[in-house]
Amino acid sequence: MSGFAGVVRSGDEGEGSGIAAERAARIAKEIAFRGPDGQMEWSHPGVHFWFSFLKTGPAPQTKSQPFSLDGKVWLLGDVRLDGRNELMERFVQRGEAIGRTSTDEELVLHAFQIFGEKGIADLDGDYSFVLWDAREKKLKGYRDATGAKPFFYCEERGELSFSNTLEAICAAQGSGGELDENYLADYLLTSWCLEEERTVYRKIRRLTPGHVLEFSGGKLQVKRLTQLPMEEPLIYKKEEEYIEHFRELFHLSVKDRLPGSGAVIFMSGGLDSTSVAAEAKRIAAGSGLTGKVSAQTTDYAPLFDDPEGEEARRVAEYLEIPIETQHAGNCEPFSDEVERDGFPLPEPKHEPYLALNVEGYKSAGKMARVALTGNGGDDILLGAAGPYLKKLVEQGKIMGAVWALLEHLYERKRLPNLGLGIRSRIRNRFGRGVESDPFPEWIRDDFGKRLNARARFEELRKKPSSKHPMHPTAYAMLTGPFWPDVLEGEDAAWSGTAMETRTPLLDRRMVRFLLRLPVMPWCMDKQLLRRAMKGALPEATLRRPKTPLAQDPVWLQVSQGKWKPGGRRKWSKRIEELVDTGRLENCIERSDANGLYANLRPFSLDQWVKSVEMKRGIQ
């Protein structure tokens, strides 16, 4: 994605922005990796903006920013809109004819001019951007409701710095400053921080998805702008109508994200990513795109017999698309290659094979500038029948509930997932089973007491839920911190590769449709997707159940003596202030396959600390 950054100084009406040349150069340098197609710098009294341009498509883009329609309100940021035609029809209904070749940035400004802030709230797509009103000296920052694109900011002494790149804020401040101990505590307890606005740096904040930031007269305000709605169930007379509606939205969600220059699909052997690949290939073949659709997959050969790579290759052959396979079996967990690269990770990330991930993005970046993923399919399409059946009973539709249950038993020969326990995939993301894990005894006593870590641990063990009548867990996941955290982890800042990752199944139009579906039968084991993709994917793939990783590669490497955690590891001073490394090594020695992952959190945090220290040392 393109990079942007800015500094706004309250009450500065003198010549230029008042930003020192050395400081300006540091900020520009931190976003340069995002934009190989152009670097821009813009200065007016009290404001200084930077932009680095990455050309992707498929929609026209404004390559020079900030951009204005009237010289009064200026846009700076990264924008990719869905539903451009529908948006233009809304303009026509208001008597405004906008050219079909308008860039997404132009459409945003037109929406703001015609509909005001509600026009921004109603936009579909992935975006983080600011609007600078030069007359009123007012800056507003926006982030889409999904959180597909990051937005960070820091307000201090009447100055606001902002960017989609955390390191640019650090550069604007001279350094990242003091670390946020609440963030660090959450990370050590669960592998991530559940408070969306916090970053690893105490003074730097992230704009929560669906919110707007306003800075004017030295005052900063943040408020909610939009949220995923709870809508009435969708009732069709014929089952084919559900399938056709899904196919229409799925086609649009992939088409709006697929550049003419092609894309790489991050593909497993599962149903979600292969469906995205199949639709992308169909669109490319039908529209004569100049670029090709290719795929990248990962397996853990030769460490164990991992079928994932072969399943993905089978689909690639069926679709007649090239595929690249990464073999992770010989990779060592928590490799210091990331540290040696001198490229600091934006924030800690509990991924033992992070170096492999970075290498994968670099390799994918040579194939295309846009990657498509199958993320998001599990949330709704692996639904739970319990809330749905309960809702039918509450509505007096007892026979409808009985019939739905009997029909499932007849067709599937087993009870449906009733949602009485949280799914294992959510457990994994929330710390590999944090609700059943013991409190990590290796947290230093003084640090734990200062942060009241045990009480916080109990709070973090609560399962995500919501008041959605049919999809309570899915709605909670889609509106909470889960997906913004996942999507930020796919941002270019994690690899230094100028490419953009897009998720068709998290298209807001698609998500709103899926949340309205009757859970039975459509959300039982992805029945909707399996039926919609019939003929587009191999039958074996359509019949394949949701398949977890066959074995835990880290546990295998430890149990086979191929990797020994701890040992003579030289810990950073910061980690030793938080973790009793002696107790940690004892816990690791006693760990079984289920407990090892949680006990390795200090390793990933230490990896991040060292990467940042190395970067600061280089500078």
PDB file of N, CA and C in Angstrom, residues 268-335:
ATOM      1  N   SER A 268      -3.755 -22.031   0.705  1.00  0.00           N
ATOM      2  CA  SER A 268      -3.591 -23.322   1.357  1.00  0.00           C
ATOM      3  C   SER A 268      -4.356 -24.343   0.519  1.00  0.00           C
ATOM      4  N   GLY A 269      -4.587 -25.515   1.066  1.00  0.00           N
ATOM      5  CA  GLY A 269      -5.401 -26.491   0.360  1.00  0.00           C
ATOM      6  C   GLY A 269      -6.847 -26.434   0.781  1.00  0.00           C
ATOM      7  N   GLY A 270      -7.195 -25.453   1.628  1.00  0.00           N
ATOM      8  CA  GLY A 270      -8.553 -25.329   2.135  1.00  0.00           C
ATOM      9  C   GLY A 270      -9.493 -24.647   1.164  1.00  0.00           C
ATOM     10  N   LEU A 271     -10.732 -24.487   1.591  1.00  0.00           N
ATOM     11  CA  LEU A 271     -11.788 -24.036   0.695  1.00  0.00           C
ATOM     12  C   LEU A 271     -11.771 -22.533   0.436  1.00  0.00           C
ATOM     13  N   ASP A 272     -11.416 -21.733   1.425  1.00  0.00           N
ATOM     14  CA  ASP A 272     -11.537 -20.279   1.293  1.00  0.00           C
ATOM     15  C   ASP A 272     -10.563 -19.701   0.273  1.00  0.00           C
ATOM     16  N   SER A 273      -9.271 -19.936   0.482  1.00  0.00           N
ATOM     17  CA  SER A 273      -8.267 -19.347  -0.409  1.00  0.00           C
ATOM     18  C   SER A 273      -8.335 -19.946  -1.810  1.00  0.00           C
ATOM     19  N   THR A 274      -8.676 -21.230  -1.923  1.00  0.00           N
ATOM     20  CA  THR A 274      -8.792 -21.831  -3.254  1.00  0.00           C
ATOM     21  C   THR A 274      -9.997 -21.261  -4.003  1.00  0.00           C
ATOM     22  N   SER A 275     -11.061 -20.923  -3.278  1.00  0.00           N
ATOM     23  CA  SER A 275     -12.223 -20.291  -3.917  1.00  0.00           C
ATOM     24  C   SER A 275     -11.859 -18.915  -4.453  1.00  0.00           C
ATOM     25  N   VAL A 276     -11.083 -18.158  -3.674  1.00  0.00           N
ATOM     26  CA  VAL A 276     -10.616 -16.852  -4.136  1.00  0.00           C
ATOM     27  C   VAL A 276      -9.767 -17.021  -5.393  1.00  0.00           C
ATOM     28  N   ALA A 277      -8.890 -18.020  -5.390  1.00  0.00           N
ATOM     29  CA  ALA A 277      -8.034 -18.269  -6.551  1.00  0.00           C
ATOM     30  C   ALA A 277      -8.867 -18.621  -7.778  1.00  0.00           C
ATOM     31  N   ALA A 278      -9.881 -19.464  -7.592  1.00  0.00           N
ATOM     32  CA  ALA A 278     -10.718 -19.874  -8.716  1.00  0.00           C
ATOM     33  C   ALA A 278     -11.475 -18.693  -9.307  1.00  0.00           C
ATOM     34  N   GLU A 279     -12.017 -17.841  -8.452  1.00  0.00           N
ATOM     35  CA  GLU A 279     -12.761 -16.680  -8.948  1.00  0.00           C
ATOM     36  C   GLU A 279     -11.827 -15.678  -9.613  1.00  0.00           C
ATOM     37  N   ALA A 280     -10.641 -15.479  -9.046  1.00  0.00           N
ATOM     38  CA  ALA A 280      -9.669 -14.567  -9.653  1.00  0.00           C
ATOM     39  C   ALA A 280      -9.256 -15.063 -11.031  1.00  0.00           C
ATOM     40  N   LYS A 281      -9.030 -16.368 -11.159  1.00  0.00           N
ATOM     41  CA  LYS A 281      -8.646 -16.928 -12.458  1.00  0.00           C
ATOM     42  C   LYS A 281      -9.782 -16.763 -13.467  1.00  0.00           C
ATOM     43  N   ARG A 282     -11.016 -16.979 -13.026  1.00  0.00           N
ATOM     44  CA  ARG A 282     -12.165 -16.831 -13.923  1.00  0.00           C
ATOM     45  C   ARG A 282     -12.305 -15.392 -14.409  1.00  0.00           C
ATOM     46  N   ILE A 283     -12.131 -14.438 -13.501  1.00  0.00           N
ATOM     47  CA  ILE A 283     -12.227 -13.023 -13.876  1.00  0.00           C
ATOM     48  C   ILE A 283     -11.105 -12.650 -14.837  1.00  0.00           C
ATOM     49  N   ALA A 284      -9.895 -13.099 -14.524  1.00  0.00           N
ATOM     50  CA  ALA A 284      -8.744 -12.778 -15.376  1.00  0.00           C
ATOM     51  C   ALA A 284      -8.920 -13.346 -16.776  1.00  0.00           C
ATOM     52  N   ALA A 285      -9.415 -14.579 -16.858  1.00  0.00           N
ATOM     53  CA  ALA A 285      -9.599 -15.213 -18.161  1.00  0.00           C
ATOM     54  C   ALA A 285     -10.693 -14.527 -18.969  1.00  0.00           C
ATOM     55  N   GLY A 286     -11.715 -14.017 -18.290  1.00  0.00           N
ATOM     56  CA  GLY A 286     -12.837 -13.414 -18.993  1.00  0.00           C
ATOM     57  C   GLY A 286     -12.645 -11.965 -19.371  1.00  0.00           C
ATOM     58  N   SER A 287     -11.678 -11.305 -18.749  1.00  0.00           N
ATOM     59  CA  SER A 287     -11.500  -9.874 -19.015  1.00  0.00           C
ATOM     60  C   SER A 287     -10.185  -9.550 -19.700  1.00  0.00           C
ATOM     61  N   GLY A 288      -9.397 -10.561 -20.001  1.00  0.00           N
ATOM     62  CA  GLY A 288      -8.146 -10.335 -20.714  1.00  0.00           C
ATOM     63  C   GLY A 288      -7.141  -9.514 -19.952  1.00  0.00           C
ATOM     64  N   LEU A 289      -6.991  -9.778 -18.651  1.00  0.00           N
ATOM     65  CA  LEU A 289      -6.013  -9.043 -17.857  1.00  0.00           C
ATOM     66  C   LEU A 289      -4.610  -9.286 -18.393  1.00  0.00           C
ATOM     67  N   THR A 290      -3.803  -8.252 -18.342  1.00  0.00           N
ATOM     68  CA  THR A 290      -2.436  -8.372 -18.860  1.00  0.00           C
ATOM     69  C   THR A 290      -1.556  -9.211 -17.948  1.00  0.00           C
ATOM     70  N   GLY A 291      -1.827  -9.188 -16.656  1.00  0.00           N
ATOM     71  CA  GLY A 291      -1.027  -9.948 -15.700  1.00  0.00           C
ATOM     72  C   GLY A 291      -1.623 -11.318 -15.451  1.00  0.00           C
ATOM     73  N   LYS A 292      -0.894 -12.153 -14.736  1.00  0.00           N
ATOM     74  CA  LYS A 292      -1.363 -13.504 -14.471  1.00  0.00           C
ATOM     75  C   LYS A 292      -1.741 -13.662 -13.004  1.00  0.00           C
ATOM     76  N   VAL A 293      -2.558 -14.659 -12.754  1.00  0.00           N
ATOM     77  CA  VAL A 293      -2.896 -15.060 -11.397  1.00  0.00           C
ATOM     78  C   VAL A 293      -2.003 -16.237 -11.035  1.00  0.00           C
ATOM     79  N   SER A 294      -1.285 -16.109  -9.933  1.00  0.00           N
ATOM     80  CA  SER A 294      -0.400 -17.178  -9.474  1.00  0.00           C
ATOM     81  C   SER A 294      -0.688 -17.442  -8.005  1.00  0.00           C
ATOM     82  N   ALA A 295      -0.013 -18.426  -7.432  1.00  0.00           N
ATOM     83  CA  ALA A 295      -0.278 -18.798  -6.040  1.00  0.00           C
ATOM     84  C   ALA A 295       1.021 -19.081  -5.315  1.00  0.00           C
ATOM     85  N   GLN A 296       0.956 -18.929  -4.004  1.00  0.00           N
ATOM     86  CA  GLN A 296       2.068 -19.297  -3.128  1.00  0.00           C
ATOM     87  C   GLN A 296       1.500 -20.084  -1.950  1.00  0.00           C
ATOM     88  N   THR A 297       2.154 -21.173  -1.593  1.00  0.00           N
ATOM     89  CA  THR A 297       1.708 -21.982  -0.470  1.00  0.00           C
ATOM     90  C   THR A 297       2.899 -22.382   0.383  1.00  0.00           C
ATOM     91  N   THR A 298       2.610 -22.864   1.591  1.00  0.00           N
ATOM     92  CA  THR A 298       3.654 -23.272   2.528  1.00  0.00           C
ATOM     93  C   THR A 298       3.297 -24.617   3.131  1.00  0.00           C
ATOM     94  N   ASP A 299       4.266 -25.514   3.212  1.00  0.00           N
ATOM     95  CA  ASP A 299       4.087 -26.737   3.986  1.00  0.00           C
ATOM     96  C   ASP A 299       5.292 -26.921   4.899  1.00  0.00           C
ATOM     97  N   TYR A 300       5.249 -27.948   5.741  1.00  0.00           N
ATOM     98  CA  TYR A 300       6.314 -28.159   6.718  1.00  0.00           C
ATOM     99  C   TYR A 300       7.152 -29.390   6.399  1.00  0.00           C
ATOM    100  N   ALA A 301       7.219 -29.745   5.120  1.00  0.00           N
ATOM    101  CA  ALA A 301       8.166 -30.777   4.703  1.00  0.00           C
ATOM    102  C   ALA A 301       9.581 -30.204   4.825  1.00  0.00           C
ATOM    103  N   PRO A 302      10.557 -31.018   5.163  1.00  0.00           N
ATOM    104  CA  PRO A 302      10.503 -32.461   5.435  1.00  0.00           C
ATOM    105  C   PRO A 302      10.310 -32.792   6.910  1.00  0.00           C
ATOM    106  N   LEU A 303       9.916 -31.828   7.739  1.00  0.00           N
ATOM    107  CA  LEU A 303       9.780 -32.086   9.175  1.00  0.00           C
ATOM    108  C   LEU A 303       8.727 -33.152   9.441  1.00  0.00           C
ATOM    109  N   PHE A 304       7.598 -33.079   8.723  1.00  0.00           N
ATOM    110  CA  PHE A 304       6.579 -34.127   8.817  1.00  0.00           C
ATOM    111  C   PHE A 304       5.795 -34.147   7.512  1.00  0.00           C
ATOM    112  N   ASP A 305       5.005 -35.179   7.342  1.00  0.00           N
ATOM    113  CA  ASP A 305       4.234 -35.348   6.115  1.00  0.00           C
ATOM    114  C   ASP A 305       3.039 -34.400   6.153  1.00  0.00           C
ATOM    115  N   ASP A 306       3.241 -33.209   5.635  1.00  0.00           N
ATOM    116  CA  ASP A 306       2.223 -32.165   5.662  1.00  0.00           C
ATOM    117  C   ASP A 306       1.491 -32.162   4.321  1.00  0.00           C
ATOM    118  N   PRO A 307       0.198 -32.508   4.296  1.00  0.00           N
ATOM    119  CA  PRO A 307      -0.524 -32.603   3.022  1.00  0.00           C
ATOM    120  C   PRO A 307      -0.920 -31.255   2.427  1.00  0.00           C
ATOM    121  N   GLU A 308      -0.724 -30.164   3.177  1.00  0.00           N
ATOM    122  CA  GLU A 308      -1.256 -28.869   2.747  1.00  0.00           C
ATOM    123  C   GLU A 308      -0.683 -28.422   1.409  1.00  0.00           C
ATOM    124  N   GLY A 309       0.631 -28.565   1.254  1.00  0.00           N
ATOM    125  CA  GLY A 309       1.252 -28.141   0.011  1.00  0.00           C
ATOM    126  C   GLY A 309       0.742 -28.922  -1.185  1.00  0.00           C
ATOM    127  N   GLU A 310       0.586 -30.234  -1.017  1.00  0.00           N
ATOM    128  CA  GLU A 310       0.104 -31.067  -2.113  1.00  0.00           C
ATOM    129  C   GLU A 310      -1.345 -30.742  -2.457  1.00  0.00           C
ATOM    130  N   GLU A 311      -2.167 -30.483  -1.437  1.00  0.00           N
ATOM    131  CA  GLU A 311      -3.565 -30.102  -1.691  1.00  0.00           C
ATOM    132  C   GLU A 311      -3.626 -28.794  -2.480  1.00  0.00           C
ATOM    133  N   ALA A 312      -2.790 -27.838  -2.115  1.00  0.00           N
ATOM    134  CA  ALA A 312      -2.764 -26.559  -2.829  1.00  0.00           C
ATOM    135  C   ALA A 312      -2.272 -26.745  -4.262  1.00  0.00           C
ATOM    136  N   ARG A 313      -1.255 -27.583  -4.429  1.00  0.00           N
ATOM    137  CA  ARG A 313      -0.730 -27.824  -5.785  1.00  0.00           C
ATOM    138  C   ARG A 313      -1.783 -28.492  -6.673  1.00  0.00           C
ATOM    139  N   ARG A 314      -2.587 -29.375  -6.078  1.00  0.00           N
ATOM    140  CA  ARG A 314      -3.635 -30.046  -6.850  1.00  0.00           C
ATOM    141  C   ARG A 314      -4.643 -29.023  -7.385  1.00  0.00           C
ATOM    142  N   VAL A 315      -5.009 -28.064  -6.548  1.00  0.00           N
ATOM    143  CA  VAL A 315      -5.953 -27.033  -6.988  1.00  0.00           C
ATOM    144  C   VAL A 315      -5.312 -26.137  -8.046  1.00  0.00           C
ATOM    145  N   ALA A 316      -4.044 -25.787  -7.851  1.00  0.00           N
ATOM    146  CA  ALA A 316      -3.351 -24.940  -8.827  1.00  0.00           C
ATOM    147  C   ALA A 316      -3.311 -25.609 -10.198  1.00  0.00           C
ATOM    148  N   GLU A 317      -3.074 -26.908 -10.225  1.00  0.00           N
ATOM    149  CA  GLU A 317      -3.071 -27.639 -11.496  1.00  0.00           C
ATOM    150  C   GLU A 317      -4.465 -27.638 -12.117  1.00  0.00           C
ATOM    151  N   TYR A 318      -5.478 -27.799 -11.296  1.00  0.00           N
ATOM    152  CA  TYR A 318      -6.863 -27.792 -11.773  1.00  0.00           C
ATOM    153  C   TYR A 318      -7.212 -26.437 -12.386  1.00  0.00           C
ATOM    154  N   LEU A 319      -6.741 -25.367 -11.744  1.00  0.00           N
ATOM    155  CA  LEU A 319      -7.030 -24.013 -12.225  1.00  0.00           C
ATOM    156  C   LEU A 319      -6.060 -23.557 -13.308  1.00  0.00           C
ATOM    157  N   GLU A 320      -5.004 -24.317 -13.494  1.00  0.00           N
ATOM    158  CA  GLU A 320      -3.954 -23.989 -14.467  1.00  0.00           C
ATOM    159  C   GLU A 320      -3.298 -22.653 -14.143  1.00  0.00           C
ATOM    160  N   ILE A 321      -2.888 -22.524 -12.871  1.00  0.00           N
ATOM    161  CA  ILE A 321      -2.130 -21.346 -12.449  1.00  0.00           C
ATOM    162  C   ILE A 321      -0.808 -21.803 -11.849  1.00  0.00           C
ATOM    163  N   PRO A 322       0.259 -21.032 -12.021  1.00  0.00           N
ATOM    164  CA  PRO A 322       1.548 -21.410 -11.424  1.00  0.00           C
ATOM    165  C   PRO A 322       1.499 -21.281  -9.906  1.00  0.00           C
ATOM    166  N   ILE A 323       2.269 -22.113  -9.225  1.00  0.00           N
ATOM    167  CA  ILE A 323       2.294 -22.071  -7.767  1.00  0.00           C
ATOM    168  C   ILE A 323       3.724 -22.233  -7.270  1.00  0.00           C
ATOM    169  N   GLU A 324       4.061 -21.474  -6.240  1.00  0.00           N
ATOM    170  CA  GLU A 324       5.363 -21.549  -5.579  1.00  0.00           C
ATOM    171  C   GLU A 324       5.145 -22.131  -4.185  1.00  0.00           C
ATOM    172  N   THR A 325       5.988 -23.087  -3.800  1.00  0.00           N
ATOM    173  CA  THR A 325       5.854 -23.731  -2.496  1.00  0.00           C
ATOM    174  C   THR A 325       7.050 -23.418  -1.622  1.00  0.00           C
ATOM    175  N   GLN A 326       6.761 -22.945  -0.415  1.00  0.00           N
ATOM    176  CA  GLN A 326       7.789 -22.760   0.602  1.00  0.00           C
ATOM    177  C   GLN A 326       7.793 -23.984   1.513  1.00  0.00           C
ATOM    178  N   HIS A 327       8.957 -24.564   1.711  1.00  0.00           N
ATOM    179  CA  HIS A 327       9.083 -25.693   2.628  1.00  0.00           C
ATOM    180  C   HIS A 327       9.685 -25.181   3.930  1.00  0.00           C
ATOM    181  N   ALA A 328       8.896 -25.229   4.990  1.00  0.00           N
ATOM    182  CA  ALA A 328       9.306 -24.629   6.260  1.00  0.00           C
ATOM    183  C   ALA A 328       9.923 -25.626   7.227  1.00  0.00           C
ATOM    184  N   GLY A 329       9.996 -26.884   6.828  1.00  0.00           N
ATOM    185  CA  GLY A 329      10.423 -27.914   7.762  1.00  0.00           C
ATOM    186  C   GLY A 329      11.822 -27.760   8.303  1.00  0.00           C
ATOM    187  N   ASN A 330      12.695 -27.119   7.559  1.00  0.00           N
ATOM    188  CA  ASN A 330      14.081 -26.958   8.017  1.00  0.00           C
ATOM    189  C   ASN A 330      14.340 -25.599   8.663  1.00  0.00           C
ATOM    190  N   CYS A 331      13.305 -24.775   8.782  1.00  0.00           N
ATOM    191  CA  CYS A 331      13.486 -23.446   9.371  1.00  0.00           C
ATOM    192  C   CYS A 331      13.529 -23.539  10.892  1.00  0.00           C
ATOM    193  N   GLU A 332      14.425 -22.786  11.483  1.00  0.00           N
ATOM    194  CA  GLU A 332      14.537 -22.779  12.938  1.00  0.00           C
ATOM    195  C   GLU A 332      13.602 -21.728  13.515  1.00  0.00           C
ATOM    196  N   PRO A 333      12.861 -22.062  14.575  1.00  0.00           N
ATOM    197  CA  PRO A 333      11.984 -21.061  15.194  1.00  0.00           C
ATOM    198  C   PRO A 333      12.771 -19.868  15.725  1.00  0.00           C
ATOM    199  N   PHE A 334      12.172 -18.716  15.630  1.00  0.00           N
ATOM    200  CA  PHE A 334      12.737 -17.470  16.154  1.00  0.00           C
ATOM    201  C   PHE A 334      14.156 -17.229  15.635  1.00  0.00           C
ATOM    202  N   SER A 335      14.300 -17.428  14.343  1.00  0.00           N
ATOM    203  CA  SER A 335      15.586 -17.178  13.698  1.00  0.00           C
ATOM    204  C   SER A 335      15.985 -15.722  13.874  1.00  0.00           C
TER     205      SER A 335
END
